[in-house]
XYZ file of C-alpha atoms in Angstrom:
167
model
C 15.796 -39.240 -11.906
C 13.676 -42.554 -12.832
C 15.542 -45.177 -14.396
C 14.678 -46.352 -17.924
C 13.994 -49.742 -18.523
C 13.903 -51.821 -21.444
C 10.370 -52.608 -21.732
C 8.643 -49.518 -20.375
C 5.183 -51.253 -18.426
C 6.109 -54.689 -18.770
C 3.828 -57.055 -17.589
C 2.668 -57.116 -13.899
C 2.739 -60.318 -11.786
C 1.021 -59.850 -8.854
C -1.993 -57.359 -8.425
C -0.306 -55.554 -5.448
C -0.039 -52.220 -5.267
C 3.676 -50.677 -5.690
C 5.022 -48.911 -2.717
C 4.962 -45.100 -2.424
C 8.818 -44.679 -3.347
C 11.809 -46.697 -4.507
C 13.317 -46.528 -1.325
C 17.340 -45.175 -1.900
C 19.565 -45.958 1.088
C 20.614 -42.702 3.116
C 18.137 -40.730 0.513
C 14.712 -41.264 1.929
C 12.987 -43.149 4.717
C 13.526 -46.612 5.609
C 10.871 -48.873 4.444
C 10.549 -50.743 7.581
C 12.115 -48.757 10.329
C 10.970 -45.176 9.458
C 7.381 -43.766 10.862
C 7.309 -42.496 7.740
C 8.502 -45.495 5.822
C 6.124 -46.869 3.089
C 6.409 -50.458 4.832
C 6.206 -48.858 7.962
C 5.063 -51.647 10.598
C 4.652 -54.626 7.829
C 6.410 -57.926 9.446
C 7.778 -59.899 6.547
C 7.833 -63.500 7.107
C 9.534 -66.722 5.252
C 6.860 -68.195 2.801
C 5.588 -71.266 3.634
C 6.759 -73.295 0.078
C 8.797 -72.323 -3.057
C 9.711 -75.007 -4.790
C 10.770 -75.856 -9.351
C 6.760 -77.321 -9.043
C 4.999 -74.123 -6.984
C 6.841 -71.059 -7.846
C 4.224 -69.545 -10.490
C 1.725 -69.747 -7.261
C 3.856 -68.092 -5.023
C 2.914 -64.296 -4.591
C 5.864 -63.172 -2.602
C 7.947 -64.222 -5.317
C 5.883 -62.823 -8.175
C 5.597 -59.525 -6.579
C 9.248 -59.110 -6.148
C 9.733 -59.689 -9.644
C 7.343 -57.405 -10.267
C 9.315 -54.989 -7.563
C 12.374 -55.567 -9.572
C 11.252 -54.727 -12.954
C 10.260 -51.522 -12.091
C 13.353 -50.361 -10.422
C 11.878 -51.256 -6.252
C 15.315 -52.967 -6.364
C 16.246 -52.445 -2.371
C 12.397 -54.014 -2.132
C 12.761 -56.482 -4.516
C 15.937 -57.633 -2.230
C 14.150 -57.216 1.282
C 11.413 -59.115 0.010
C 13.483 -62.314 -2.033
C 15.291 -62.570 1.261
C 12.226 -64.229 2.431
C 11.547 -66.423 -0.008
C 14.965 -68.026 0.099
C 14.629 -68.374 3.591
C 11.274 -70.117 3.176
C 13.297 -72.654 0.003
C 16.423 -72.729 2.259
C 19.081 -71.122 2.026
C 21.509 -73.577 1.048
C 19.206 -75.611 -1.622
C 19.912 -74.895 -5.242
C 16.425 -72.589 -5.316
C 17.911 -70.859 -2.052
C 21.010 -70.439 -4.025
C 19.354 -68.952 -6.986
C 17.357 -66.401 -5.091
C 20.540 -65.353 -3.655
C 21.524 -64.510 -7.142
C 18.630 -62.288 -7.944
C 18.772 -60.659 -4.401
C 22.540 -59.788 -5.713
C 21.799 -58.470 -8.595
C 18.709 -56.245 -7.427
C 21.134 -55.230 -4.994
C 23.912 -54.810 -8.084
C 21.594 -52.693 -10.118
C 20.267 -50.417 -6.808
C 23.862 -49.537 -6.328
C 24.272 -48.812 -10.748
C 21.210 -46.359 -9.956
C 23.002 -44.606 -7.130
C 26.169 -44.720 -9.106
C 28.222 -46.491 -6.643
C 29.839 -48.784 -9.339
C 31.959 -50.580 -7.121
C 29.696 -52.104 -5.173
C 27.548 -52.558 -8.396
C 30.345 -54.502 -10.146
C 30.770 -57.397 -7.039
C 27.290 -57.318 -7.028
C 26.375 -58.365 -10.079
C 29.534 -60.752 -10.302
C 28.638 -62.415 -6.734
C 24.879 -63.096 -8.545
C 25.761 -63.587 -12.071
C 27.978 -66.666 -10.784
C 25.312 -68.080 -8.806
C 22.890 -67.880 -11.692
C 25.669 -68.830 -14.277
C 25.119 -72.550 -13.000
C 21.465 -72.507 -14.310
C 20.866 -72.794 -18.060
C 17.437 -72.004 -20.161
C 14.485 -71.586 -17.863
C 14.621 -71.544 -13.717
C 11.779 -70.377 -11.849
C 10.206 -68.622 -14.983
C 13.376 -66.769 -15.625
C 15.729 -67.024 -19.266
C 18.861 -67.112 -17.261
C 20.917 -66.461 -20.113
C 19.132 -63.415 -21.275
C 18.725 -62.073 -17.740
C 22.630 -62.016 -17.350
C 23.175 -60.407 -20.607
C 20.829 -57.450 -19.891
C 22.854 -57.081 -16.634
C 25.833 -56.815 -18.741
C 24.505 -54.296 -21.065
C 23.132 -52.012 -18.075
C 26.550 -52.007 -16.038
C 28.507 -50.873 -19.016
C 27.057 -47.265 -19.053
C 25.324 -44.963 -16.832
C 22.792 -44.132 -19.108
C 22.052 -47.888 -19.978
C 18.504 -49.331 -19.542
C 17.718 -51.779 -16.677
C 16.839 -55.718 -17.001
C 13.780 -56.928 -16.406
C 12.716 -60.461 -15.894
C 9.912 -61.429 -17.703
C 8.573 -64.570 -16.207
C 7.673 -67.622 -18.763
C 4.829 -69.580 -16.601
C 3.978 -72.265 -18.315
């Protein structure tokens, strides 16, 4: 089954390549720890800047975007981890990335119907973005959360995307 999105295609970020699979936990190989993993033997590593001023520049960020909007939501995670490590964890952008590793996390569980864990998911991550209005890091907040909302309400409901303003 291949989720359905709400812009089929949407735009692409960054020009790398998208892994093999979507990796599903307990379904298929581990990314990173498998032999047979589609990340097998890649060492991810904090990115050097993100900052409100560089973000547009930073590829780690714009291919997990691109990650997330086409339903590589335990990548998407895995690879935001990094970049909130490399803003710091505790800043405001840490904070935020936090959010979006949430909700990617949120929306992996919707897929794999474990609505539980979707539900504190996306409530853990919608309250850290919550404290952002109009634009952060390319993202409409406000628009973001609301097509989070509409997914989790149904099983059959089509995924956010983020579509990045860079400006």
């Amino acid at each position: 089954m291949e989720p359905e999105f709400i812009t089929p295609n949407s735009q692409r970020y960054s020009v790398r390549p998208f892994p093999a699979y979507r990796h599903l936990p307990f379904t298929n190989a581990h990314p990173f720890l498998d032999q047979d993993g589609h990340s097998y033997g890649e060492k991810l590593t904090p990115v050097d800047s993100f900052t409100t001023q560089n973000w547009h520049h930073c590829d780690e960020y714009l291919y997990s975007i691109d990650l997330f909007n086409h339903g590589f939501w335990w990548e998407a995670h895995e690879r935001l981890k990094y970049v909130s490590i490399g803003a710091g964890r505790e800043s405001e952008i840490g904070q935020f990335v936090q959010g979006l590793i949430q909700i990617a996390a949120a929306l992996l569980k919707h897929f794999m119907q474990e609505e539980t864990g979707a539900s504190t998911l996306a409530e853990l991550g919608a309250k850290r973005l919550q404290t952002f209005t109009g634009l952060y890091l390319g993202i409409d907040v406000d628009t973001l959360l609301a097509q989070l909302q509409d997914c989790l309400k149904t099983a059959d409901a089509k995924y956010p995307q983020i579509h990045l303003v860079i400006s």
